Every structure is written in structure tokens, then in C-alpha cells.
Coordinates of C-alpha atoms in Angstrom, one line a residue:
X1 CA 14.2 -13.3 -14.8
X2 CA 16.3 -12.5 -11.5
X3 CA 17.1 -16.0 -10.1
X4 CA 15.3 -16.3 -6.5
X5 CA 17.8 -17.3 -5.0
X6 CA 19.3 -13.8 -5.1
X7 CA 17.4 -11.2 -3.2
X8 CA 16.8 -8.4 -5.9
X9 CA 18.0 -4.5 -5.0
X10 CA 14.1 -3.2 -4.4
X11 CA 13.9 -5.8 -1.2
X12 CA 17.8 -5.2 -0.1
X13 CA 16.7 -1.4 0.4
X14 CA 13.8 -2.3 2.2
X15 CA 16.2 -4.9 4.8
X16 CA 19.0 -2.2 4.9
X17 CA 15.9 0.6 6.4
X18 CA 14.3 -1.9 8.2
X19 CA 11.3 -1.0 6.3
X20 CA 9.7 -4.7 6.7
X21 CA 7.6 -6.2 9.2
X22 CA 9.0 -8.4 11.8
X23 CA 8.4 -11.9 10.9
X24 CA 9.1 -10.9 7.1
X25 CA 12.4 -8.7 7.8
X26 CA 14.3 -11.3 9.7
X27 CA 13.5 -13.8 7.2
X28 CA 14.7 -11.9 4.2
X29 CA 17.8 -10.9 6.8
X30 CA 18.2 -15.0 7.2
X31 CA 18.2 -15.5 3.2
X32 CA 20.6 -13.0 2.8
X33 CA 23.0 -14.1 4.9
X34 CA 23.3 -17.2 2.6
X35 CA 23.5 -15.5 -0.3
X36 CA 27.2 -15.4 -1.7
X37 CA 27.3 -11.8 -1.8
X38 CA 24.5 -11.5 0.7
X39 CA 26.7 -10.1 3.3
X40 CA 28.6 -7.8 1.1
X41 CA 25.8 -6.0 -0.9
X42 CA 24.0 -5.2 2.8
X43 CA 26.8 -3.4 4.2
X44 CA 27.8 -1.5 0.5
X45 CA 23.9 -0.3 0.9
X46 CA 23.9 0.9 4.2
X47 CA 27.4 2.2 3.9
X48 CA 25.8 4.7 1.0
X49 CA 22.7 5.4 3.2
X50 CA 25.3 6.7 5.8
X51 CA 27.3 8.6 4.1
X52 CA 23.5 10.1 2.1
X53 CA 23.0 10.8 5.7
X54 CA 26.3 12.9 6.4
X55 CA 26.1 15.0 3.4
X56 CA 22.8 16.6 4.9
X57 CA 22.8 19.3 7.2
X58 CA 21.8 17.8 10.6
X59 CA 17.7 19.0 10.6
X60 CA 17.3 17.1 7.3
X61 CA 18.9 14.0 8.6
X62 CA 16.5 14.3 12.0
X63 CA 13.5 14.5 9.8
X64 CA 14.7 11.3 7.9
X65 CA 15.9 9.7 10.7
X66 CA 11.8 10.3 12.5
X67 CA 10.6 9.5 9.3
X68 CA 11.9 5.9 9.0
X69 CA 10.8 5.3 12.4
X70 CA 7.5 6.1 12.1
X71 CA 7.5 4.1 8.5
X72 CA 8.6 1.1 10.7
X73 CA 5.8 1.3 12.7
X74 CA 3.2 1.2 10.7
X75 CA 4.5 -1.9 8.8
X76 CA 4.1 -3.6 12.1
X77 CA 0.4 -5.9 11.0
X78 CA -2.5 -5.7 13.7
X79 CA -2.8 -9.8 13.4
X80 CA -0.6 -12.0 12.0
X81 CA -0.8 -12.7 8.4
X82 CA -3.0 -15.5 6.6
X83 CA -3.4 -16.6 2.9
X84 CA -6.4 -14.7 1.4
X85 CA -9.9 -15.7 1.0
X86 CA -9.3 -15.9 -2.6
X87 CA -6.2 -18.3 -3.6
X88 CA -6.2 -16.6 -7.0
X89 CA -4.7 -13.7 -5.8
X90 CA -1.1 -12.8 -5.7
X91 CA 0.4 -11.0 -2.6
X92 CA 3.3 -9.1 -3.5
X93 CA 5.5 -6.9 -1.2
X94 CA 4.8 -3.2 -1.8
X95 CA 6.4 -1.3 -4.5
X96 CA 9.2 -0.7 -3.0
X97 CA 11.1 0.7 -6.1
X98 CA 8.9 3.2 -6.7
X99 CA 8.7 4.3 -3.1
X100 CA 12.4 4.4 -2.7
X101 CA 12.8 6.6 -6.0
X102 CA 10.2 9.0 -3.8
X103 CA 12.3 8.9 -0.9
X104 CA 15.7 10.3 -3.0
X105 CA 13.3 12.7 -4.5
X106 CA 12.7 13.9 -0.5
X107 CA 16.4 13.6 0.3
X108 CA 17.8 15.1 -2.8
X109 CA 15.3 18.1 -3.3
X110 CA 15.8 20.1 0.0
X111 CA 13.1 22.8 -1.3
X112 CA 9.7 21.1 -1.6
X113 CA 7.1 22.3 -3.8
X114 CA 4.3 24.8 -2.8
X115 CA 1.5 22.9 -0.9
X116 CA -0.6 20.9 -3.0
X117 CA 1.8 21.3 -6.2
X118 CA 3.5 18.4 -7.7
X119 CA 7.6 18.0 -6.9
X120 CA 9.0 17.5 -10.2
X121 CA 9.6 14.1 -11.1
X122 CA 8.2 12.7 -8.3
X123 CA 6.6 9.6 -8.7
X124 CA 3.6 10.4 -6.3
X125 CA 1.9 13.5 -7.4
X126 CA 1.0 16.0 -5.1
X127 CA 3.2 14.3 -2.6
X128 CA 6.6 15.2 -0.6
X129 CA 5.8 12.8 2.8
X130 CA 8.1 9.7 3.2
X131 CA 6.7 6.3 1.6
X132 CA 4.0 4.8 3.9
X133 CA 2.3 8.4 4.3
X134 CA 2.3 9.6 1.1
X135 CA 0.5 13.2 1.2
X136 CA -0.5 15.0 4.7
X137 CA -4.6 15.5 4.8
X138 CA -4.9 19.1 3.4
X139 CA -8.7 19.7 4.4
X140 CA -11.0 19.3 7.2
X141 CA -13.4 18.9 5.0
X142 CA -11.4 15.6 3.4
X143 CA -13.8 12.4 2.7
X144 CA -12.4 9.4 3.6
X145 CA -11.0 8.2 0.1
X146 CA -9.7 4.8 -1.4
X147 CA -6.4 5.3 -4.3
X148 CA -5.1 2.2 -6.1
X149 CA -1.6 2.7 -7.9
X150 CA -0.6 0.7 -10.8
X151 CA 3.6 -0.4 -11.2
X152 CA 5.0 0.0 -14.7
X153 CA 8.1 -0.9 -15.5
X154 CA 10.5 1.3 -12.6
X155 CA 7.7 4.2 -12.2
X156 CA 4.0 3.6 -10.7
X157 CA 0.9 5.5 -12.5
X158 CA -2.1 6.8 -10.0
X159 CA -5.1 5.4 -11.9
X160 CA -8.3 7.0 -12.1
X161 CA -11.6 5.1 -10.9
X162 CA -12.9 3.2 -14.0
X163 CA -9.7 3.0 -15.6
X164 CA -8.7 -0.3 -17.3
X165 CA -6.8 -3.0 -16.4
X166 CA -5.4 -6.3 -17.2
X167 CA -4.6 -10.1 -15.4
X168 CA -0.7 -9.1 -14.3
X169 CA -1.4 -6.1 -13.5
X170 CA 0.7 -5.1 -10.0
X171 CA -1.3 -2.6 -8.2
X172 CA -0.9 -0.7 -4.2
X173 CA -3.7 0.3 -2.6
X174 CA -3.4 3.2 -0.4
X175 CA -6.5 5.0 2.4
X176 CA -7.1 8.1 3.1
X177 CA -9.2 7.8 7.0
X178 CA -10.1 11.1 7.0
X179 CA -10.5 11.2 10.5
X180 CA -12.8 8.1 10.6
X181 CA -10.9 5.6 13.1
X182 CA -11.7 2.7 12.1
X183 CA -11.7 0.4 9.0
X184 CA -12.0 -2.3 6.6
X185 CA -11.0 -2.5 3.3
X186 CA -12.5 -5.7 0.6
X187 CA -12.7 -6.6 -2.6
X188 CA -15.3 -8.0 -5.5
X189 CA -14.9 -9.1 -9.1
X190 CA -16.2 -10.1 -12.1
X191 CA -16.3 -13.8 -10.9
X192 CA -18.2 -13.1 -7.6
X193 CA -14.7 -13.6 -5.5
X194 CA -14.1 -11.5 -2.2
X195 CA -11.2 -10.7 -0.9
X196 CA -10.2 -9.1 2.6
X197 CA -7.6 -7.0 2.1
X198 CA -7.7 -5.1 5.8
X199 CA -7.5 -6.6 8.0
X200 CA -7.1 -10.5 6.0
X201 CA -8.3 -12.3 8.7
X202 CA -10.2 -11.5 12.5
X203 CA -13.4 -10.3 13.7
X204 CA -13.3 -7.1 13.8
X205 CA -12.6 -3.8 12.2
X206 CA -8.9 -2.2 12.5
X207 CA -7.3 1.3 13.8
X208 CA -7.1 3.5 10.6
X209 CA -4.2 6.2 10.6
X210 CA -6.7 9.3 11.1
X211 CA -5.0 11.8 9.0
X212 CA -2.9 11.4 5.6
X213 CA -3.0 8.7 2.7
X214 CA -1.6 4.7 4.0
X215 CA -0.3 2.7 2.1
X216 CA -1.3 -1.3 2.7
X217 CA 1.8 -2.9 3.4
X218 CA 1.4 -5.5 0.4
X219 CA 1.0 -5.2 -3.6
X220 CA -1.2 -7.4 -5.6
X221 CA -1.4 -8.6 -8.8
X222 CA -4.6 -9.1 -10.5
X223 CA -5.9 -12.6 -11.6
X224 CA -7.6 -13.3 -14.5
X225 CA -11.1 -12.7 -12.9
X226 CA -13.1 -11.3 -16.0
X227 CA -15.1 -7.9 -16.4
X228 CA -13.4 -5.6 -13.2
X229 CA -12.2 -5.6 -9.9
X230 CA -14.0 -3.1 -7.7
X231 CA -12.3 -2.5 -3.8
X232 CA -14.6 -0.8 -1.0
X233 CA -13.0 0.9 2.1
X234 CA -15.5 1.4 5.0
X235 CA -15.1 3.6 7.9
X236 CA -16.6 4.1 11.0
X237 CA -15.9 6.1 14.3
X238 CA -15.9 3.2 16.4
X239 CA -14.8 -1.0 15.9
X240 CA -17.4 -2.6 13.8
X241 CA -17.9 -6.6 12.9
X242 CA -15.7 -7.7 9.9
X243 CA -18.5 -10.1 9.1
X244 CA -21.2 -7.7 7.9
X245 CA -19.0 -5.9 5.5
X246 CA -17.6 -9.7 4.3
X247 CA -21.4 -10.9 4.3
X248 CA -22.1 -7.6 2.3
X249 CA -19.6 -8.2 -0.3
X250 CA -20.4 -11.8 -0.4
X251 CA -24.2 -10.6 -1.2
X252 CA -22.9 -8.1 -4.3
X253 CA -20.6 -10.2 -5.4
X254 CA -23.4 -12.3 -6.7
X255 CA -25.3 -9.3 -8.0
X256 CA -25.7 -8.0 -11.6
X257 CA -25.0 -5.2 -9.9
X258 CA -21.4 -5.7 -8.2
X259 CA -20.1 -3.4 -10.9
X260 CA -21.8 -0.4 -9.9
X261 CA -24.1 -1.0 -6.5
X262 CA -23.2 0.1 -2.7
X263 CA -23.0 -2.2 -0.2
X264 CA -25.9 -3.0 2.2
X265 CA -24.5 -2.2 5.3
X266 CA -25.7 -1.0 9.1
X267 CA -26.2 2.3 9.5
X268 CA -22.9 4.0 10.9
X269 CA -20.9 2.9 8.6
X270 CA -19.3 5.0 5.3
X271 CA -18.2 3.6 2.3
X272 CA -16.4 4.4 -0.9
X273 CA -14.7 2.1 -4.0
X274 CA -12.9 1.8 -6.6
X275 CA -13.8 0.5 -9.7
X276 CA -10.5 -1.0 -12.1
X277 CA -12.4 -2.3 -15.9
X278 CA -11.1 -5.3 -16.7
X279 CA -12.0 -5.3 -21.1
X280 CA -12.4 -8.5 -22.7
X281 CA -9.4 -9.0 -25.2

């Protein structure tokens, strides 16, 4: 195991783009700086990126350089952060090493693959956008749609509703709005816990990115809650109360029928989950 007192390479990239909210990126910047070879392993990173960066003709590095910014902007959090409703779970930063593999894929392939074709090797499929957006919205006819992506080992998998999963398990969840403005996105399982994933804390619903597929700026690893872990984004056109969709969960959380059962929620709201099986051993 890496000792934490040495910031592992996954989070250095994220410090050297920047790719970190606020309050989190100048405290990993702080750590680092008292790190023996803090210092010295930040500037051999971005002295790489640079010269990455020179060795493209000048419209690639404009489209990188607008990419990052607009990455940096959506790490910035709507309200500032708070422990979870549910202490069990763990809040991980997102899978960075994954996403950074997808951004050499962008960098290093200058011809993308036809639309809606996978790049080859790329860990998203289907996807050449820059981490953070990670496939445009390719229908007007798109629903809005909830993805949940599993880390194994260096790679992630895209998991399929239903599919199984285990205590330890590291997964990203990512939205596609659709078009639908607005949004909340919760959590039920097998032990009748909720969990607020977006936004953690507040009143009210949050601004959804209207068109292509988000990721949430965190990771989590799954507890040992038996018998699955089903997440729910809603959507509406306009800011709704937090509270009903919480009091909602709350209600099928306690169901027999959490597994399987919408949510009772006011009319104008949309709704869609995922379902991860958690199999007894």
C-alpha cells in the first residue's frame, strides 16, 4: 500500500491540470509542498504536459487548452461539501487514472473515430470528449439517463443495470440531462440507507449540464449493505425541493419493493435508476 504521506501519481496529474475543486486543490498543493520530492515530481509533470503540448500542431493544443478550462469549471461544487447522510459510505476522488488514460487517448489519436464508434482502446466506449464530459448528446430524442462505472485494477468497466457487485467495489457515477435543467441524484440499498449524492446537502435541486454525459466529481466505494444498491436521478425543467425526492427515497427504502419500485414523486418530475445486485457470498 502507497504510504499517505506521499501523494500517489493519479492525484499529482489531477494538481498539475488543476483538475480539482478549490478547497481540495490547494490542499493537496499544501501537502505536496511538504513532501520530499513534492516539489520536484510537480514540476517533472507539468514540464511533460508542456512539452505534450508543443509537439501538437497549434489547433489541437487550443482545443486542449478550452477543454481543461471548461473541465475546471464544472469541478467547481454548487454548495460546499458535507459528510453524507450515510457514514458507511466511502467518498473517493474520481477515477482519475482512468480518465487521464482517456485524455492521452484524445491527445495521442489525432483522428477520432466515426461518430458513435468506439476509439480503440479507449477506456470510455463510444467516447472521444475530454474527462468530465464524456460523450456529446447525439439525439434530440435522448432520455435523460443515469451510467455508473466500475474501477478495476488501471481500466474502468461501464456496467450494465442489474449487473453484480461487491462491498469494495469503486464505482463513478456519471448523468446524462438530456435537456432537463435541473436535478437530483440519491441512492437506496439493501439496508434501507439513503444517500444524497447531488447535491449532498441544501434545499433545493441543482443546475444539470443540459447536453452530454457528467461525471459527479467524486467516486465511491460500496459498503457492505446487503442485497443491491439502486441510484435514482430525477430531472425537472425547473428547481424542485430536495426534500420530496429525500422523503421519497426514505419511503422505498423501507419497502419490499426498493429493489424494483419508482419513486412517489410530484408530478413534473422524471425519473430513472440504476440497479447494481449485490449476491450473497
Amino acid at each position: 500500500m502507497m504510504s499517505p504521506h506521499r501523494t500517489p501519481d493519479w492525484l499529482l496529474e489531477r494538481i498539475a491540470l488543476g483538475e480539482l475543486p478549490p478547497d481540495e486543490l490547494a490542499a493537496a498543493r499544501d501537502r505536496l509542498a511538504h513532501e520530499p520530492d513534492g516539489p520536484a515530481r510537480l514540476a517533472a509533470l507539468e514540464a511533460d504536459s508542456r512539452a505534450t503540448l508543443e509537439a501538437l500542431p497549434p489547433d489541437r493544443v487550443a482545443r486542449e487548452v478550452k477543454a481543461r478550462a471548461a473541465r475546471k469549471l464544472q469541478l467547481v461544487p454548487p454548495h460546499a461539501e458535507a459528510p453524507p447522510s450515510r457514514p458507511s459510505w466511502r467518498f473517493l476522488p474520481a477515477l482519475v487514472p482512468v480518465l487521464a488514460a482517456a485524455a492521452v487517448v484524445v491527445l495521442a489519436r489525432p483522428g477520432s473515430s466515426p461518430e458513435g464508434q468506439e476509439a480503440p482502446h479507449s477506456p470510455w466506449p463510444g467516447t472521444e470528449a475530454p474527462p468530465g464530459v464524456l460523450e456529446a448528446t447525439r439525439s434530440k430524442g435522448l432520455q435523460p439517463r443515469l451510467d455508473v462505472h466500475r474501477q478495476v485494477a488501471s481500466r474502468t468497466e461501464r456496467l450494465t443495470d442489474g449487473a453484480p457487485a461487491q462491498a469494495g467495489d469503486v464505482v463513478q457515477l456519471s448523468y446524462t440531462a438530456a435537456g432537463r435543467v435541473q436535478g437530483v441524484i440519491v441512492s437506496v440499498d439493501g439496508r434501507g440507507a439513503v444517500t444524497a449524492h447531488l447535491p449532498d446537502q441544501g434545499d433545493t435541486s441543482v443546475p444539470l449540464a443540459r447536453s452530454g454525459t457528467h461525471l459527479l466529481p467524486r467516486a465511491y466505494e460500496l459498503d457492505d449493505a446487503p442485497g443491491f444498491e439502486r441510484f435514482f436521478l430525477i430531472t425537472a425543467d425547473a428547481p424542485f425541493d430536495r426534500e420530496d425526492v429525500m422523503a421519497a427515497a426514505r419511503v422505498l427504502a423501507a419497502s419490499p419493493d426498493a429493489r424494483t419500485a419508482p419513486l412517489a414523486l410530484p408530478s413534473g418530475l422524471g425519473q430513472t435508476s440504476f440497479l447494481l445486485e449485490k449476491p450473497s457470498r
